[in-house]
PDB file of C-alpha atoms in Angstrom:
ATOM      1  CA  MET A 656      52.394  41.956  76.185  1.00 55.00           C
ATOM      2  CA  ILE A 657      48.718  42.663  75.502  1.00 53.00           C
ATOM      3  CA  SER A 658      46.619  42.400  78.603  1.00 52.00           C
ATOM      4  CA  ALA A 659      43.131  42.267  77.086  1.00 60.00           C
ATOM      5  CA  PRO A 660      41.862  40.017  74.263  1.00 65.00           C
ATOM      6  CA  GLU A 661      39.564  42.866  73.207  1.00 70.00           C
ATOM      7  CA  THR A 662      42.604  45.034  72.516  1.00 81.00           C
ATOM      8  CA  ALA A 663      44.171  42.349  70.336  1.00 82.00           C
ATOM      9  CA  ARG A 664      40.916  41.868  68.436  1.00 85.00           C
ATOM     10  CA  THR A 665      40.502  45.621  67.921  1.00 89.00           C
ATOM     11  CA  TRP A 666      44.089  46.017  66.713  1.00 88.00           C
ATOM     12  CA  ARG A 667      43.738  43.085  64.332  1.00 88.00           C
ATOM     13  CA  GLU A 668      40.543  44.606  62.879  1.00 90.00           C
ATOM     14  CA  GLN A 669      42.245  47.994  62.480  1.00 90.00           C
ATOM     15  CA  LEU A 670      45.235  46.429  60.752  1.00 91.00           C
ATOM     16  CA  LEU A 671      43.009  44.488  58.383  1.00 91.00           C
ATOM     17  CA  ALA A 672      41.084  47.665  57.556  1.00 91.00           C
ATOM     18  CA  GLU A 673      44.397  49.461  56.841  1.00 90.00           C
ATOM     19  CA  ARG A 674      45.911  46.562  54.863  1.00 89.00           C
ATOM     20  CA  ASN A 675      45.582  48.265  51.483  1.00 88.00           C
ATOM     21  CA  GLU A 676      47.471  51.321  52.751  1.00 90.00           C
ATOM     22  CA  LEU A 677      50.227  49.129  54.228  1.00 91.00           C
ATOM     23  CA  ARG A 678      51.672  47.983  50.915  1.00 89.00           C
ATOM     24  CA  GLY A 679      55.103  49.585  50.968  1.00 91.00           C
ATOM     25  CA  ALA A 680      58.464  47.928  51.402  1.00 93.00           C
ATOM     26  CA  SER A 681      59.213  50.084  54.448  1.00 95.00           C
ATOM     27  CA  PHE A 682      56.196  48.680  56.293  1.00 95.00           C
ATOM     28  CA  ARG A 683      56.942  45.117  55.178  1.00 94.00           C
ATOM     29  CA  ASP A 684      60.582  45.281  56.242  1.00 95.00           C
ATOM     30  CA  ALA A 685      59.884  46.956  59.576  1.00 96.00           C
ATOM     31  CA  ALA A 686      57.017  44.631  60.489  1.00 94.00           C
ATOM     32  CA  VAL A 687      58.869  41.449  59.614  1.00 93.00           C
ATOM     33  CA  VAL A 688      62.175  42.382  61.236  1.00 94.00           C
ATOM     34  CA  LEU A 689      60.397  43.457  64.423  1.00 93.00           C
ATOM     35  CA  ARG A 690      58.887  39.986  64.527  1.00 89.00           C
ATOM     36  CA  ALA A 691      62.384  38.522  64.170  1.00 90.00           C
ATOM     37  CA  LEU A 692      63.616  40.759  66.992  1.00 91.00           C
ATOM     38  CA  VAL A 693      60.744  39.662  69.240  1.00 86.00           C
ATOM     39  CA  ALA A 694      61.280  35.995  68.372  1.00 83.00           C
ATOM     40  CA  VAL A 695      65.002  36.089  69.124  1.00 85.00           C
ATOM     41  CA  ALA A 696      64.495  38.183  72.265  1.00 81.00           C
ATOM     42  CA  ASP A 697      62.138  35.498  73.546  1.00 69.00           C
ATOM     43  CA  ASP A 698      64.742  32.790  72.829  1.00 68.00           C
ATOM     44  CA  ALA A 699      63.007  31.411  69.730  1.00 56.00           C
ATOM     45  CA  THR A 700      66.422  30.465  68.414  1.00 56.00           C
ATOM     46  CA  SER A 701      65.829  26.834  67.530  1.00 60.00           C
ATOM     47  CA  ALA A 702      64.861  26.057  63.968  1.00 64.00           C
ATOM     48  CA  ALA A 703      61.489  24.716  65.164  1.00 67.00           C
ATOM     49  CA  ASP A 704      60.703  27.873  67.152  1.00 68.00           C
ATOM     50  CA  ARG A 705      61.737  30.149  64.303  1.00 70.00           C
ATOM     51  CA  GLY A 706      59.775  28.012  61.887  1.00 76.00           C
ATOM     52  CA  ALA A 707      56.630  28.405  63.987  1.00 75.00           C
ATOM     53  CA  VAL A 708      56.988  32.188  64.042  1.00 76.00           C
ATOM     54  CA  ALA A 709      57.844  32.216  60.326  1.00 78.00           C
ATOM     55  CA  GLU A 710      54.561  30.380  59.694  1.00 81.00           C
ATOM     56  CA  LEU A 711      52.682  33.067  61.653  1.00 81.00           C
ATOM     57  CA  VAL A 712      54.411  35.771  59.617  1.00 82.00           C
ATOM     58  CA  ALA A 713      53.617  34.047  56.320  1.00 81.00           C
ATOM     59  CA  ALA A 714      49.974  33.497  57.313  1.00 84.00           C
ATOM     60  CA  ASP A 715      49.358  37.003  58.630  1.00 86.00           C
ATOM     61  CA  PRO A 716      46.485  38.501  56.603  1.00 88.00           C
ATOM     62  CA  VAL A 717      47.920  42.012  57.029  1.00 89.00           C
ATOM     63  CA  LEU A 718      50.997  40.919  55.068  1.00 89.00           C
ATOM     64  CA  ARG A 719      49.100  39.171  52.259  1.00 88.00           C
ATOM     65  CA  ASN A 720      50.101  41.971  49.893  1.00 87.00           C
ATOM     66  CA  PHE A 721      53.637  40.557  49.875  1.00 93.00           C
ATOM     67  CA  PRO A 722      55.021  37.283  48.490  1.00 93.00           C
ATOM     68  CA  VAL A 723      55.292  34.643  51.219  1.00 91.00           C
ATOM     69  CA  HIS A 724      58.780  33.650  50.072  1.00 91.00           C
ATOM     70  CA  ASP A 725      60.013  37.235  50.538  1.00 92.00           C
ATOM     71  CA  LEU A 726      58.504  37.422  54.038  1.00 92.00           C
ATOM     72  CA  ARG A 727      60.108  34.140  55.102  1.00 91.00           C
ATOM     73  CA  ALA A 728      63.493  35.076  53.662  1.00 93.00           C
ATOM     74  CA  LEU A 729      63.440  38.467  55.380  1.00 94.00           C
ATOM     75  CA  PHE A 730      62.412  36.909  58.690  1.00 92.00           C
ATOM     76  CA  GLU A 731      65.022  34.121  58.540  1.00 91.00           C
ATOM     77  CA  ASP A 732      67.804  36.468  57.438  1.00 94.00           C
ATOM     78  CA  ASN A 733      67.187  38.787  60.363  1.00 94.00           C
ATOM     79  CA  CYS A 734      66.844  35.950  62.891  1.00 91.00           C
ATOM     80  CA  HIS A 735      70.187  34.666  61.625  1.00 91.00           C
ATOM     81  CA  ARG A 736      71.801  38.117  61.959  1.00 94.00           C
ATOM     82  CA  LEU A 737      70.465  38.531  65.494  1.00 92.00           C
ATOM     83  CA  ALA A 738      71.558  35.064  66.597  1.00 89.00           C
ATOM     84  CA  ASN A 739      75.048  35.250  65.080  1.00 92.00           C
ATOM     85  CA  ASP A 740      75.985  38.763  66.180  1.00 94.00           C
ATOM     86  CA  PRO A 741      73.441  40.256  68.590  1.00 91.00           C
ATOM     87  CA  VAL A 742      74.950  43.753  68.627  1.00 93.00           C
ATOM     88  CA  LEU A 743      75.361  44.229  64.877  1.00 96.00           C
ATOM     89  CA  GLY A 744      72.172  42.264  64.205  1.00 95.00           C
ATOM     90  CA  CYS A 745      70.186  44.519  66.515  1.00 94.00           C
ATOM     91  CA  ALA A 746      71.651  47.631  64.899  1.00 95.00           C
ATOM     92  CA  HIS A 747      70.688  46.299  61.460  1.00 96.00           C
ATOM     93  CA  VAL A 748      67.164  45.405  62.612  1.00 96.00           C
ATOM     94  CA  LEU A 749      66.577  48.813  64.195  1.00 95.00           C
ATOM     95  CA  ARG A 750      67.714  50.501  60.941  1.00 96.00           C
ATOM     96  CA  GLN A 751      65.160  48.390  59.065  1.00 95.00           C
ATOM     97  CA  ILE A 752      62.451  49.297  61.576  1.00 96.00           C
ATOM     98  CA  ALA A 753      63.349  52.985  61.276  1.00 96.00           C
ATOM     99  CA  LYS A 754      62.290  52.903  57.604  1.00 93.00           C
ATOM    100  CA  ALA A 755      58.672  53.111  58.792  1.00 95.00           C
ATOM    101  CA  MET A 756      59.127  56.144  61.027  1.00 94.00           C
ATOM    102  CA  HIS A 757      58.198  58.708  58.381  1.00 92.00           C
ATOM    103  CA  LYS A 758      54.564  57.624  58.193  1.00 92.00           C
ATOM    104  CA  GLN A 759      52.763  57.572  61.536  1.00 92.00           C
ATOM    105  CA  ALA A 760      50.156  55.038  60.376  1.00 91.00           C
ATOM    106  CA  GLU A 761      52.911  52.640  59.282  1.00 93.00           C
ATOM    107  CA  ALA A 762      54.879  53.146  62.501  1.00 94.00           C
ATOM    108  CA  ASP A 763      51.818  52.388  64.622  1.00 94.00           C
ATOM    109  CA  ALA A 764      50.963  49.368  62.478  1.00 93.00           C
ATOM    110  CA  VAL A 765      54.495  47.998  62.836  1.00 94.00           C
ATOM    111  CA  VAL A 766      54.311  48.200  66.629  1.00 93.00           C
ATOM    112  CA  ARG A 767      50.840  46.652  66.741  1.00 91.00           C
ATOM    113  CA  THR A 768      51.856  43.785  64.453  1.00 86.00           C
ATOM    114  CA  GLY A 769      54.969  43.151  66.540  1.00 82.00           C
ATOM    115  CA  ILE A 770      52.899  42.932  69.699  1.00 84.00           C
ATOM    116  CA  LEU A 771      50.214  40.776  68.096  1.00 83.00           C
ATOM    117  CA  ILE A 772      52.616  38.278  66.574  1.00 73.00           C
ATOM    118  CA  GLY A 773      54.539  38.147  69.843  1.00 66.00           C
ATOM    119  CA  GLY A 774      51.336  37.253  71.667  1.00 67.00           C
ATOM    120  CA  GLU A 775      50.363  34.663  69.067  1.00 64.00           C
ATOM    121  CA  ALA A 776      53.817  33.083  69.207  1.00 56.00           C
ATOM    122  CA  GLY A 777      53.822  33.060  73.010  1.00 57.00           C
ATOM    123  CA  ALA A 778      56.585  35.669  73.178  1.00 54.00           C
ATOM    124  CA  CYS A 779      55.298  37.669  76.112  1.00 63.00           C
ATOM    125  CA  GLY A 780      58.342  37.796  78.353  1.00 71.00           C
ATOM    126  CA  PRO A 781      60.276  40.834  79.503  1.00 80.00           C
ATOM    127  CA  ALA A 782      62.860  40.531  76.719  1.00 81.00           C
ATOM    128  CA  ALA A 783      60.167  40.437  74.022  1.00 82.00           C
ATOM    129  CA  THR A 784      58.426  43.433  75.590  1.00 84.00           C
ATOM    130  CA  GLU A 785      61.729  45.328  75.694  1.00 88.00           C
ATOM    131  CA  ALA A 786      62.296  44.517  72.018  1.00 88.00           C
ATOM    132  CA  VAL A 787      58.976  46.172  71.155  1.00 89.00           C
ATOM    133  CA  ARG A 788      59.881  49.141  73.364  1.00 90.00           C
ATOM    134  CA  ASP A 789      63.120  49.463  71.366  1.00 91.00           C
ATOM    135  CA  ALA A 790      61.016  49.586  68.209  1.00 92.00           C
ATOM    136  CA  CYS A 791      58.843  52.294  69.774  1.00 92.00           C
ATOM    137  CA  ARG A 792      61.930  54.345  70.616  1.00 93.00           C
ATOM    138  CA  THR A 793      63.117  53.932  67.028  1.00 93.00           C
ATOM    139  CA  LEU A 794      59.738  54.771  65.470  1.00 94.00           C
ATOM    140  CA  ARG A 795      58.964  57.443  68.088  1.00 91.00           C
ATOM    141  CA  PRO A 796      55.453  56.564  69.277  1.00 85.00           C
ATOM    142  CA  ALA A 797      55.188  56.388  73.062  1.00 87.00           C
ATOM    143  CA  PRO A 798      55.281  52.768  74.288  1.00 86.00           C
ATOM    144  CA  GLU A 799      52.459  53.622  76.738  1.00 86.00           C
ATOM    145  CA  ARG A 800      50.101  54.047  73.759  1.00 87.00           C
ATOM    146  CA  PHE A 801      50.443  50.309  73.253  1.00 85.00           C
ATOM    147  CA  GLY A 802      50.265  49.265  76.876  1.00 83.00           C
ATOM    148  CA  LEU A 803      54.028  48.773  77.217  1.00 80.00           C
TER     149      LEU A 803
END
């Protein structure tokens, strides 16, 4: 999804600098469920694959403001929803993502974290990219701003 390592490094630095402003439940929910959407879109449906992405979510320094158990539970719950009923699961996930649309900084941070975690988890295929585009359409920033 991200073509240049410099872009990923810059985004990570920006997110870390903004971490104290990204403390709300709307950011947490949107960021974590986008990661679930990307993971499932890239066929990370096995327990081992989901576990690997869940570890990345739990270890993400941008999300350190939130209890690890809550992050894992949110991620697993949404992966389960998406795997068991893709249509209703996707609708639920996009509603969760939409919670961050009222603050532009949060919306941008959600998209950047979704792209970064997708790259770290190896989820760079067309389905994962389309999942992030769906998030952009929900949050309203132009996907082109993120190289999509």
